[in-house]
mmCIF file of C-alpha atoms and ligand atoms in Angstrom:
data_model
loop_
_atom_site.group_PDB
_atom_site.id
_atom_site.type_symbol
_atom_site.label_atom_id
_atom_site.label_comp_id
_atom_site.label_asym_id
_atom_site.label_seq_id
_atom_site.Cartn_x
_atom_site.Cartn_y
_atom_site.Cartn_z
ATOM 1 C CA MET A 10 -15.447 3.023 -17.053
ATOM 2 C CA LYS A 11 -15.129 3.416 -13.295
ATOM 3 C CA ARG A 12 -11.676 3.111 -11.811
ATOM 4 C CA ILE A 13 -9.785 1.890 -8.753
ATOM 5 C CA LEU A 14 -6.242 3.018 -7.986
ATOM 6 C CA SER A 15 -3.575 2.383 -5.380
ATOM 7 C CA GLY A 16 0.171 2.325 -4.882
ATOM 8 C CA ILE A 17 2.910 1.114 -2.577
ATOM 9 C CA GLN A 18 6.360 2.556 -1.972
ATOM 10 C CA PRO A 19 9.324 0.380 -2.946
ATOM 11 C CA THR A 20 11.208 1.330 0.189
ATOM 12 C CA GLY A 21 12.017 -2.017 1.725
ATOM 13 C CA SER A 22 10.924 -5.596 1.632
ATOM 14 C CA ILE A 23 7.211 -6.069 1.440
ATOM 15 C CA ASN A 24 6.042 -7.539 4.693
ATOM 16 C CA LEU A 25 3.049 -9.531 5.789
ATOM 17 C CA GLY A 26 1.329 -6.337 7.018
ATOM 18 C CA THR A 27 1.465 -4.656 3.623
ATOM 19 C CA TYR A 28 0.371 -7.881 1.957
ATOM 20 C CA LEU A 29 -2.587 -8.605 4.236
ATOM 21 C CA GLY A 30 -3.570 -4.952 4.664
ATOM 22 C CA SER A 31 -3.296 -3.994 1.078
ATOM 23 C CA VAL A 32 -2.052 -6.258 -1.771
ATOM 24 C CA LYS A 33 -4.339 -9.176 -0.859
ATOM 25 C CA ASN A 34 -7.201 -6.717 -0.867
ATOM 26 C CA PHE A 35 -6.265 -5.478 -4.378
ATOM 27 C CA VAL A 36 -6.378 -9.067 -5.605
ATOM 28 C CA LYS A 37 -9.824 -9.625 -4.091
ATOM 29 C CA LEU A 38 -11.108 -6.393 -5.615
ATOM 30 C CA GLN A 39 -9.806 -7.136 -9.098
ATOM 31 C CA ASP A 40 -11.841 -10.365 -9.042
ATOM 32 C CA LYS A 41 -14.896 -8.899 -7.313
ATOM 33 C CA MET A 42 -15.179 -5.746 -9.401
ATOM 34 C CA PRO A 43 -14.682 -6.678 -13.061
ATOM 35 C CA ASP A 44 -16.440 -3.485 -14.243
ATOM 36 C CA TYR A 45 -13.652 -1.297 -12.931
ATOM 37 C CA GLU A 46 -10.387 -0.407 -14.585
ATOM 38 C CA PHE A 47 -7.514 -0.902 -12.120
ATOM 39 C CA PHE A 48 -4.345 1.173 -11.829
ATOM 40 C CA ILE A 49 -1.820 -0.193 -9.347
ATOM 41 C CA PHE A 50 1.618 1.363 -9.241
ATOM 42 C CA ILE A 51 5.029 1.365 -7.627
ATOM 43 C CA ALA A 52 5.464 4.709 -5.878
ATOM 44 C CA ASP A 53 9.182 5.175 -6.529
ATOM 45 C CA LEU A 54 9.050 8.980 -6.417
ATOM 46 C CA HIS A 55 7.692 8.674 -2.894
ATOM 47 C CA ALA A 56 10.621 6.466 -1.974
ATOM 48 C CA ILE A 57 13.200 9.225 -2.486
ATOM 49 C CA THR A 58 11.630 11.642 0.028
ATOM 50 C CA ILE A 59 14.146 9.953 2.305
ATOM 51 C CA HIS A 60 17.520 9.238 0.683
ATOM 52 C CA LYS A 61 17.922 5.780 -0.857
ATOM 53 C CA ASP A 62 20.944 4.117 -2.363
ATOM 54 C CA LYS A 63 20.544 3.915 -6.145
ATOM 55 C CA GLN A 64 21.130 0.179 -6.484
ATOM 56 C CA PHE A 65 18.883 -0.577 -3.549
ATOM 57 C CA LEU A 66 16.059 1.495 -5.026
ATOM 58 C CA ARG A 67 16.293 -0.149 -8.460
ATOM 59 C CA LYS A 68 16.219 -3.579 -6.858
ATOM 60 C CA LYS A 69 13.219 -2.773 -4.695
ATOM 61 C CA ILE A 70 11.233 -1.358 -7.626
ATOM 62 C CA LYS A 71 11.674 -4.586 -9.562
ATOM 63 C CA GLU A 72 10.937 -6.720 -6.521
ATOM 64 C CA LEU A 73 7.716 -4.916 -5.774
ATOM 65 C CA ALA A 74 6.594 -5.293 -9.392
ATOM 66 C CA ALA A 75 7.299 -9.035 -9.303
ATOM 67 C CA LEU A 76 5.598 -9.393 -5.935
ATOM 68 C CA TYR A 77 2.453 -7.647 -7.138
ATOM 69 C CA VAL A 78 2.115 -10.214 -9.900
ATOM 70 C CA ALA A 79 3.238 -13.131 -7.706
ATOM 71 C CA CYS A 80 0.588 -12.203 -5.123
ATOM 72 C CA GLY A 81 -2.068 -12.582 -7.787
ATOM 73 C CA LEU A 82 -2.526 -9.254 -9.541
ATOM 74 C CA ASP A 83 -3.520 -10.168 -13.062
ATOM 75 C CA PRO A 84 -1.866 -7.977 -15.730
ATOM 76 C CA GLU A 85 -4.898 -8.608 -17.938
ATOM 77 C CA LYS A 86 -7.121 -6.940 -15.374
ATOM 78 C CA VAL A 87 -4.753 -4.398 -13.836
ATOM 79 C CA ASN A 88 -2.554 -1.664 -15.305
ATOM 80 C CA LEU A 89 0.647 -2.140 -13.363
ATOM 81 C CA PHE A 90 3.185 0.650 -13.714
ATOM 82 C CA ILE A 91 6.069 2.579 -12.168
ATOM 83 C CA GLN A 92 5.134 6.082 -11.007
ATOM 84 C CA SER A 93 8.262 7.864 -12.286
ATOM 85 C CA GLU A 94 7.626 6.505 -15.799
ATOM 86 C CA VAL A 95 4.505 8.666 -15.970
ATOM 87 C CA PRO A 96 5.736 12.279 -15.873
ATOM 88 C CA ALA A 97 2.234 13.673 -15.390
ATOM 89 C CA HIS A 98 2.396 12.732 -11.699
ATOM 90 C CA SER A 99 5.104 15.319 -11.071
ATOM 91 C CA GLN A 100 3.447 17.922 -13.302
ATOM 92 C CA MET A 101 0.155 17.486 -11.541
ATOM 93 C CA GLN A 102 1.799 17.623 -8.128
ATOM 94 C CA TYR A 103 3.114 21.106 -8.773
ATOM 95 C CA ILE A 104 -0.310 22.485 -9.617
ATOM 96 C CA LEU A 105 -1.830 20.779 -6.574
ATOM 97 C CA GLN A 106 0.907 22.216 -4.348
ATOM 98 C CA CYS A 107 -0.332 25.621 -5.387
ATOM 99 C CA ASN A 108 -3.717 24.589 -4.007
ATOM 100 C CA ALA A 109 -2.564 23.084 -0.718
ATOM 101 C CA TYR A 110 -1.684 24.952 2.468
ATOM 102 C CA MET A 111 1.363 24.649 4.701
ATOM 103 C CA GLY A 112 -0.917 24.304 7.731
ATOM 104 C CA GLU A 113 -2.710 21.260 6.411
ATOM 105 C CA LEU A 114 0.524 19.514 5.447
ATOM 106 C CA GLU A 115 2.024 20.296 8.841
ATOM 107 C CA ARG A 116 -0.846 18.400 10.450
ATOM 108 C CA MET A 117 -0.090 15.108 8.688
ATOM 109 C CA THR A 118 0.822 12.547 11.341
ATOM 110 C CA GLN A 119 2.981 10.488 8.981
ATOM 111 C CA PHE A 120 5.053 13.593 8.212
ATOM 112 C CA LYS A 121 5.442 14.385 11.892
ATOM 113 C CA ASP A 122 6.527 10.804 12.678
ATOM 114 C CA LYS A 123 8.980 10.552 9.793
ATOM 115 C CA ALA A 124 10.374 14.062 10.301
ATOM 116 C CA LYS A 125 11.234 13.239 13.904
ATOM 117 C CA LYS A 126 13.381 10.322 12.761
ATOM 118 C CA GLN A 127 15.493 12.334 10.292
ATOM 119 C CA GLU A 128 18.958 13.085 11.562
ATOM 120 C CA LYS A 129 20.242 14.987 8.539
ATOM 121 C CA GLY A 130 17.331 17.372 8.084
ATOM 122 C CA VAL A 131 13.866 17.042 6.626
ATOM 123 C CA THR A 132 13.493 17.430 2.867
ATOM 124 C CA VAL A 133 10.829 19.525 1.185
ATOM 125 C CA GLY A 134 9.865 16.313 -0.631
ATOM 126 C CA LEU A 135 8.947 14.615 2.631
ATOM 127 C CA PHE A 136 6.834 17.600 3.583
ATOM 128 C CA SER A 137 4.977 17.828 0.279
ATOM 129 C CA TYR A 138 4.582 14.036 -0.075
ATOM 130 C CA PRO A 139 0.785 14.146 0.435
ATOM 131 C CA THR A 140 0.389 16.472 -2.551
ATOM 132 C CA LEU A 141 2.225 13.932 -4.727
ATOM 133 C CA MET A 142 -0.096 11.267 -3.398
ATOM 134 C CA ALA A 143 -3.077 13.504 -4.236
ATOM 135 C CA ALA A 144 -1.690 13.904 -7.758
ATOM 136 C CA ASP A 145 -1.192 10.127 -8.112
ATOM 137 C CA ILE A 146 -4.833 9.665 -7.311
ATOM 138 C CA LEU A 147 -6.641 12.601 -8.910
ATOM 139 C CA ILE A 148 -4.978 12.162 -12.320
ATOM 140 C CA TYR A 149 -6.922 8.938 -12.858
ATOM 141 C CA ASP A 150 -10.328 10.003 -11.487
ATOM 142 C CA PRO A 151 -10.697 6.798 -9.460
ATOM 143 C CA ASP A 152 -13.924 6.167 -7.564
ATOM 144 C CA TYR A 153 -12.146 4.111 -4.920
ATOM 145 C CA VAL A 154 -8.658 4.018 -3.418
ATOM 146 C CA PRO A 155 -7.950 0.877 -1.351
ATOM 147 C CA VAL A 156 -5.405 1.616 1.389
ATOM 148 C CA GLY A 157 -4.484 0.609 4.915
ATOM 149 C CA LYS A 158 -5.746 2.639 7.872
ATOM 150 C CA ASP A 159 -2.516 4.621 8.144
ATOM 151 C CA GLN A 160 -3.256 6.313 4.797
ATOM 152 C CA LYS A 161 -6.714 7.548 5.714
ATOM 153 C CA GLN A 162 -5.523 11.033 6.633
ATOM 154 C CA HIS A 163 -3.738 11.406 3.286
ATOM 155 C CA LEU A 164 -6.924 10.363 1.507
ATOM 156 C CA GLU A 165 -8.911 12.974 3.412
ATOM 157 C CA LEU A 166 -6.435 15.633 2.374
ATOM 158 C CA THR A 167 -6.694 14.415 -1.225
ATOM 159 C CA ARG A 168 -10.465 14.864 -1.051
ATOM 160 C CA ASP A 169 -10.078 18.371 0.393
ATOM 161 C CA ILE A 170 -7.680 19.364 -2.378
ATOM 162 C CA ALA A 171 -9.965 17.828 -5.020
ATOM 163 C CA ASN A 172 -12.957 19.798 -3.749
ATOM 164 C CA ARG A 173 -10.928 23.002 -3.614
ATOM 165 C CA VAL A 174 -9.649 22.590 -7.182
ATOM 166 C CA ASN A 175 -13.132 21.591 -8.349
ATOM 167 C CA ASN A 176 -14.571 24.817 -6.942
ATOM 168 C CA LYS A 177 -11.898 26.892 -8.596
ATOM 169 C CA TYR A 178 -11.640 25.120 -11.944
ATOM 170 C CA ASN A 179 -15.086 23.789 -12.685
ATOM 171 C CA ASP A 180 -15.349 20.232 -11.397
ATOM 172 C CA ILE A 181 -12.323 18.679 -13.011
ATOM 173 C CA PHE A 182 -11.721 15.836 -10.529
ATOM 174 C CA THR A 183 -13.700 12.872 -9.242
ATOM 175 C CA VAL A 184 -13.601 13.037 -5.433
ATOM 176 C CA PRO A 185 -12.417 9.531 -4.464
ATOM 177 C CA GLU A 186 -13.570 7.341 -1.577
ATOM 178 C CA PRO A 187 -11.065 5.373 0.498
ATOM 179 C CA LEU A 188 -11.647 1.627 0.687
ATOM 180 C CA ILE A 189 -10.331 0.355 3.996
ATOM 181 C CA ALA A 190 -10.690 -3.379 4.620
ATOM 182 C CA GLU A 191 -12.610 -4.249 7.800
ATOM 183 C CA ILE A 192 -10.038 -6.604 9.264
ATOM 184 C CA GLY A 193 -6.420 -6.742 8.327
ATOM 185 C CA ALA A 194 -6.306 -2.999 7.680
ATOM 186 C CA LYS A 195 -3.657 -2.807 10.329
ATOM 187 C CA ILE A 196 -1.361 -5.698 11.149
ATOM 188 C CA GLN A 197 0.742 -4.958 14.206
ATOM 189 C CA SER A 198 4.390 -5.577 14.980
ATOM 190 C CA LEU A 199 5.178 -9.063 16.307
ATOM 191 C CA THR A 200 7.461 -7.688 19.007
ATOM 192 C CA ASP A 201 5.377 -4.658 20.022
ATOM 193 C CA PRO A 202 1.729 -5.223 19.110
ATOM 194 C CA THR A 203 0.829 -1.618 19.908
ATOM 195 C CA MET A 204 2.733 -0.479 16.797
ATOM 196 C CA LYS A 205 2.131 -1.323 13.144
ATOM 197 C CA MET A 206 4.224 -3.959 11.405
ATOM 198 C CA SER A 207 6.549 -1.787 9.391
ATOM 199 C CA LYS A 208 9.387 -2.237 6.934
ATOM 200 C CA SER A 209 11.193 0.631 8.617
ATOM 201 C CA ASP A 210 11.244 -1.017 12.062
ATOM 202 C CA PRO A 211 14.951 -1.646 12.834
ATOM 203 C CA ASN A 212 14.028 -4.872 14.640
ATOM 204 C CA ASP A 213 13.742 -7.673 12.035
ATOM 205 C CA LYS A 214 11.913 -9.849 14.520
ATOM 206 C CA SER A 215 8.982 -7.441 14.454
ATOM 207 C CA ARG A 216 7.852 -8.576 11.015
ATOM 208 C CA ILE A 217 7.658 -11.331 8.444
ATOM 209 C CA ASP A 218 8.897 -10.367 4.994
ATOM 210 C CA MET A 219 7.206 -11.872 1.962
ATOM 211 C CA LEU A 220 10.436 -13.551 0.869
ATOM 212 C CA ASP A 221 11.443 -14.962 4.263
ATOM 213 C CA PRO A 222 12.236 -18.720 4.297
ATOM 214 C CA GLU A 223 10.091 -21.261 6.135
ATOM 215 C CA ASN A 224 12.224 -21.456 9.291
ATOM 216 C CA ILE A 225 12.218 -17.673 9.770
ATOM 217 C CA ILE A 226 8.457 -17.392 9.198
ATOM 218 C CA LYS A 227 7.767 -20.030 11.802
ATOM 219 C CA LYS A 228 10.330 -18.677 14.243
ATOM 220 C CA ARG A 229 8.858 -15.167 14.088
ATOM 221 C CA ILE A 230 5.347 -16.397 14.817
ATOM 222 C CA LYS A 231 6.599 -18.645 17.583
ATOM 223 C CA SER A 232 8.359 -15.783 19.340
ATOM 224 C CA ALA A 233 5.598 -13.217 18.725
ATOM 225 C CA MET A 234 4.680 -11.303 21.854
ATOM 226 C CA THR A 235 1.440 -12.363 23.527
ATOM 227 C CA ASP A 236 0.501 -12.207 27.222
ATOM 228 C CA SER A 237 0.326 -14.459 30.262
ATOM 229 C CA ILE A 238 -3.399 -15.218 30.049
ATOM 230 C CA GLY A 239 -2.967 -18.086 27.632
ATOM 231 C CA THR A 240 -6.399 -18.307 25.986
ATOM 232 C CA ILE A 241 -7.082 -17.724 22.293
ATOM 233 C CA LYS A 242 -9.432 -14.776 22.390
ATOM 234 C CA TYR A 243 -9.818 -11.650 20.264
ATOM 235 C CA ASP A 244 -9.608 -8.588 22.508
ATOM 236 C CA PRO A 245 -7.497 -5.905 20.795
ATOM 237 C CA GLU A 246 -7.861 -3.363 23.626
ATOM 238 C CA ASN A 247 -6.570 -5.528 26.425
ATOM 239 C CA ARG A 248 -4.701 -8.260 24.551
ATOM 240 C CA PRO A 249 -3.168 -6.739 21.424
ATOM 241 C CA GLY A 250 -0.603 -9.524 20.847
ATOM 242 C CA ILE A 251 -2.882 -12.522 20.554
ATOM 243 C CA SER A 252 -5.497 -10.358 18.781
ATOM 244 C CA ASN A 253 -2.935 -9.462 16.131
ATOM 245 C CA LEU A 254 -2.150 -13.144 15.576
ATOM 246 C CA LEU A 255 -5.869 -13.870 15.342
ATOM 247 C CA THR A 256 -6.207 -11.123 12.738
ATOM 248 C CA ILE A 257 -3.439 -12.674 10.639
ATOM 249 C CA TYR A 258 -5.109 -16.081 11.000
ATOM 250 C CA SER A 259 -8.503 -14.708 10.058
ATOM 251 C CA VAL A 260 -7.426 -12.697 7.014
ATOM 252 C CA ILE A 261 -5.557 -15.659 5.531
ATOM 253 C CA THR A 262 -8.132 -18.370 6.242
ATOM 254 C CA ASN A 263 -11.274 -16.208 5.957
ATOM 255 C CA MET A 264 -12.451 -17.714 9.257
ATOM 256 C CA SER A 265 -14.274 -15.441 11.698
ATOM 257 C CA PHE A 266 -12.717 -14.686 15.101
ATOM 258 C CA LYS A 267 -15.559 -16.588 16.754
ATOM 259 C CA ASP A 268 -14.872 -19.732 14.735
ATOM 260 C CA ILE A 269 -11.142 -19.573 15.395
ATOM 261 C CA GLU A 270 -11.747 -19.043 19.119
ATOM 262 C CA LYS A 271 -14.032 -22.075 19.154
ATOM 263 C CA LYS A 272 -11.500 -24.198 17.304
ATOM 264 C CA TYR A 273 -8.794 -23.360 19.862
ATOM 265 C CA GLU A 274 -10.854 -23.621 23.035
ATOM 266 C CA GLY A 275 -8.706 -25.253 25.713
ATOM 267 C CA ILE A 276 -5.620 -25.055 23.483
ATOM 268 C CA GLY A 277 -2.596 -22.946 24.385
ATOM 269 C CA TYR A 278 -0.425 -20.428 22.529
ATOM 270 C CA LYS A 279 2.203 -22.978 21.547
ATOM 271 C CA ASP A 280 -0.110 -25.122 19.424
ATOM 272 C CA PHE A 281 -1.961 -22.122 18.065
ATOM 273 C CA LYS A 282 1.287 -20.502 16.995
ATOM 274 C CA GLU A 283 2.498 -23.705 15.389
ATOM 275 C CA ASP A 284 -0.666 -23.854 13.290
ATOM 276 C CA LEU A 285 -0.443 -20.181 12.411
ATOM 277 C CA GLY A 286 3.205 -20.534 11.368
ATOM 278 C CA GLU A 287 2.177 -23.290 8.966
ATOM 279 C CA ILE A 288 -0.776 -21.259 7.642
ATOM 280 C CA VAL A 289 1.403 -18.228 6.931
ATOM 281 C CA TYR A 290 4.065 -20.395 5.314
ATOM 282 C CA GLN A 291 1.519 -22.138 3.064
ATOM 283 C CA GLU A 292 0.168 -18.716 2.007
ATOM 284 C CA LEU A 293 3.620 -17.352 1.153
ATOM 285 C CA LYS A 294 5.183 -20.435 -0.446
ATOM 286 C CA PRO A 295 3.396 -20.266 -3.825
ATOM 287 C CA ILE A 296 3.919 -16.494 -3.928
ATOM 288 C CA GLN A 297 7.663 -16.973 -3.432
ATOM 289 C CA GLU A 298 7.776 -19.589 -6.185
ATOM 290 C CA ARG A 299 6.031 -17.298 -8.660
ATOM 291 C CA PHE A 300 8.267 -14.434 -7.557
ATOM 292 C CA ASN A 301 11.422 -16.408 -8.328
ATOM 293 C CA ASN A 302 10.184 -17.234 -11.823
ATOM 294 C CA LEU A 303 9.243 -13.637 -12.547
ATOM 295 C CA ILE A 304 11.969 -11.500 -11.062
ATOM 296 C CA ASN A 305 14.384 -11.688 -13.973
ATOM 297 C CA SER A 306 11.886 -12.419 -16.730
ATOM 298 C CA GLU A 307 11.074 -10.425 -19.845
ATOM 299 C CA GLU A 308 7.461 -11.019 -19.016
ATOM 300 C CA LEU A 309 7.752 -8.622 -16.085
ATOM 301 C CA ASP A 310 9.175 -5.872 -18.295
ATOM 302 C CA ASP A 311 6.399 -6.408 -20.838
ATOM 303 C CA ILE A 312 3.778 -6.052 -18.110
ATOM 304 C CA LEU A 313 5.362 -2.812 -16.870
ATOM 305 C CA ASP A 314 5.665 -1.420 -20.423
ATOM 306 C CA LYS A 315 2.022 -2.079 -21.107
ATOM 307 C CA GLY A 316 0.942 -0.532 -17.801
ATOM 308 C CA ARG A 317 3.140 2.529 -18.377
ATOM 309 C CA ASP A 318 1.672 3.143 -21.827
ATOM 310 C CA ARG A 319 -1.929 2.987 -20.658
ATOM 311 C CA ALA A 320 -1.186 5.149 -17.594
ATOM 312 C CA ASN A 321 0.538 7.778 -19.745
ATOM 313 C CA GLN A 322 -2.384 7.824 -22.132
ATOM 314 C CA VAL A 323 -4.883 8.627 -19.368
ATOM 315 C CA ALA A 324 -2.559 10.881 -17.370
ATOM 316 C CA SER A 325 -1.369 13.158 -20.171
ATOM 317 C CA ILE A 326 -4.950 13.941 -21.218
ATOM 318 C CA LYS A 327 -5.842 14.820 -17.651
ATOM 319 C CA VAL A 328 -2.849 17.033 -16.944
ATOM 320 C CA ASN A 329 -3.344 18.910 -20.232
ATOM 321 C CA LYS A 330 -6.970 19.465 -19.351
ATOM 322 C CA LEU A 331 -6.033 20.856 -15.952
ATOM 323 C CA MET A 332 -3.372 23.123 -17.471
ATOM 324 C CA ASP A 333 -6.023 24.513 -19.804
ATOM 325 C CA ARG A 334 -8.427 25.153 -16.939
ATOM 326 C CA VAL A 335 -5.690 26.899 -14.952
ATOM 327 C CA GLY A 336 -4.707 28.986 -17.994
ATOM 328 C CA LEU A 337 -1.130 27.752 -18.347
ATOM 329 C CA GLY A 338 0.739 28.020 -21.658
ATOM 330 C CA ARG A 339 -1.256 28.391 -24.877
ATOM 331 C CA LYS A 340 -4.656 26.912 -25.404
ATOM 332 C CA ARG A 341 -4.276 23.359 -26.630
ATOM 333 C CA ARG A 342 -5.693 22.705 -30.095
HETATM 334 P P1 LIG B 15 3.752 1.073 2.648
HETATM 335 O O1 LIG B 15 4.288 -0.318 2.728
HETATM 336 O O2 LIG B 15 3.961 1.861 3.913
HETATM 337 O O3 LIG B 15 4.118 1.821 1.377
HETATM 338 O O4 LIG B 15 2.193 0.866 2.567
HETATM 339 C C1 LIG B 15 1.587 0.263 1.465
HETATM 340 C C2 LIG B 15 0.159 -0.059 1.798
HETATM 341 O O5 LIG B 15 0.132 -1.106 2.767
HETATM 342 C C3 LIG B 15 -0.623 1.099 2.382
HETATM 343 O O6 LIG B 15 -1.947 1.063 1.899
HETATM 344 C C4 LIG B 15 -0.565 0.834 3.856
HETATM 345 O O7 LIG B 15 -1.685 1.351 4.515
HETATM 346 C C5 LIG B 15 -0.536 -0.687 3.926
HETATM 347 N N1 LIG B 15 0.213 -1.169 5.089
HETATM 348 C C6 LIG B 15 1.506 -0.933 5.413
HETATM 349 N N2 LIG B 15 1.842 -1.533 6.577
HETATM 350 C C7 LIG B 15 0.721 -2.162 7.008
HETATM 351 C C8 LIG B 15 0.385 -2.946 8.158
HETATM 352 N N3 LIG B 15 1.265 -3.222 9.122
HETATM 353 N N4 LIG B 15 -0.863 -3.429 8.252
HETATM 354 C C9 LIG B 15 -1.760 -3.183 7.300
HETATM 355 N N5 LIG B 15 -1.534 -2.450 6.210
HETATM 356 C C10 LIG B 15 -0.320 -1.935 6.053
HETATM 357 N N1 LIG B 16 1.626 6.939 0.522
HETATM 358 C C1 LIG B 16 1.305 5.553 0.371
HETATM 359 C C2 LIG B 16 2.009 4.746 1.462
HETATM 360 O O1 LIG B 16 2.992 5.160 2.015
HETATM 361 C C3 LIG B 16 1.695 5.028 -0.982
HETATM 362 C C4 LIG B 16 0.995 5.788 -2.058
HETATM 363 C C5 LIG B 16 1.557 6.747 -2.842
HETATM 364 C C6 LIG B 16 -0.366 5.667 -2.438
HETATM 365 N N2 LIG B 16 0.628 7.246 -3.718
HETATM 366 C C7 LIG B 16 -0.558 6.609 -3.506
HETATM 367 C C8 LIG B 16 -1.430 4.880 -2.022
HETATM 368 C C9 LIG B 16 -1.798 6.768 -4.128
HETATM 369 C C10 LIG B 16 -2.663 5.050 -2.647
HETATM 370 C C11 LIG B 16 -2.834 5.981 -3.695
HETATM 371 O O2 LIG B 16 1.572 3.676 1.754
#
């Protein structure tokens, strides 16, 4: 059976950017591609490349799991699991590290950005992060990996490593294709629309978190940065603020930019933003309700147990196979 795989780090609250750029896309794919087996996970090992408080991390892992399900991932269709509960990811990473070069990791823009922000020194984990991501992916031989635009470079590196290992060890990996959604792949910050909406932005006003209450959601949209032109028109080069709001509108309602522009001809930002605030709120409200029912439920643990068991089944076969090809240990019987 063909496979699709993706993951998200449990590093902060999930925001509208992650949801529209990634989780909503997973939900669409699970319904559109019933012939594929889905693996969606919580990348908790990735979260500790930068130090996290223990209690905070535990809480965020659980929250992300509940949000995945609340956003519509169906545990009958998707294997949902926590990365660190599948030890093969770390085992595989080590072997891949021995097939990756310092130079190529040094070129990763995400590493360069994050390294700059570290005051207490940059960990080896942050540097080798893309090899863990390659391991996450290659273990499961997925055909497609849906991600936001910012992960494209990591996917390219994963493909390079896969090809290199395939040449050395006789075609052991499927070389995966990224699946980047046409619109919504990058939702920008509400206060600086030239930057992505990010959970690590110190300014809370720059984003909407999935669990924000109605008044905050509406306030954030209302105060989102636009420009002084005043017309509702999609023009990301020259008018990134209003274009970002149009993107949010379009991804949620499935309306084209043209149709939205037509609908708001002669109407100003204030009314447009009021409508958009309501649209975002109506999208998030049912998700928040499901989240609250799930977060402390046994059901959530059962889902994660089931996902972990299936992931371990696939992953341990793959890592043993690779160890055999590399010549590690004794030949498995
Ligand atoms: P992260 O939240 O950084 O772990 O990213 C999880 C997934 O969401 C990745 O596939 C990202 O590309 C995507 N993502 C994160 N932030 C945004 C954003 N502002 N717009 C669109 N996609 C995003
Ligand atoms: N690095 C990704 C991010 O920061 C999360 C991630 C980890 C991932 N492993 C993955 C995404 C494997 C897709 C596939 O967003």
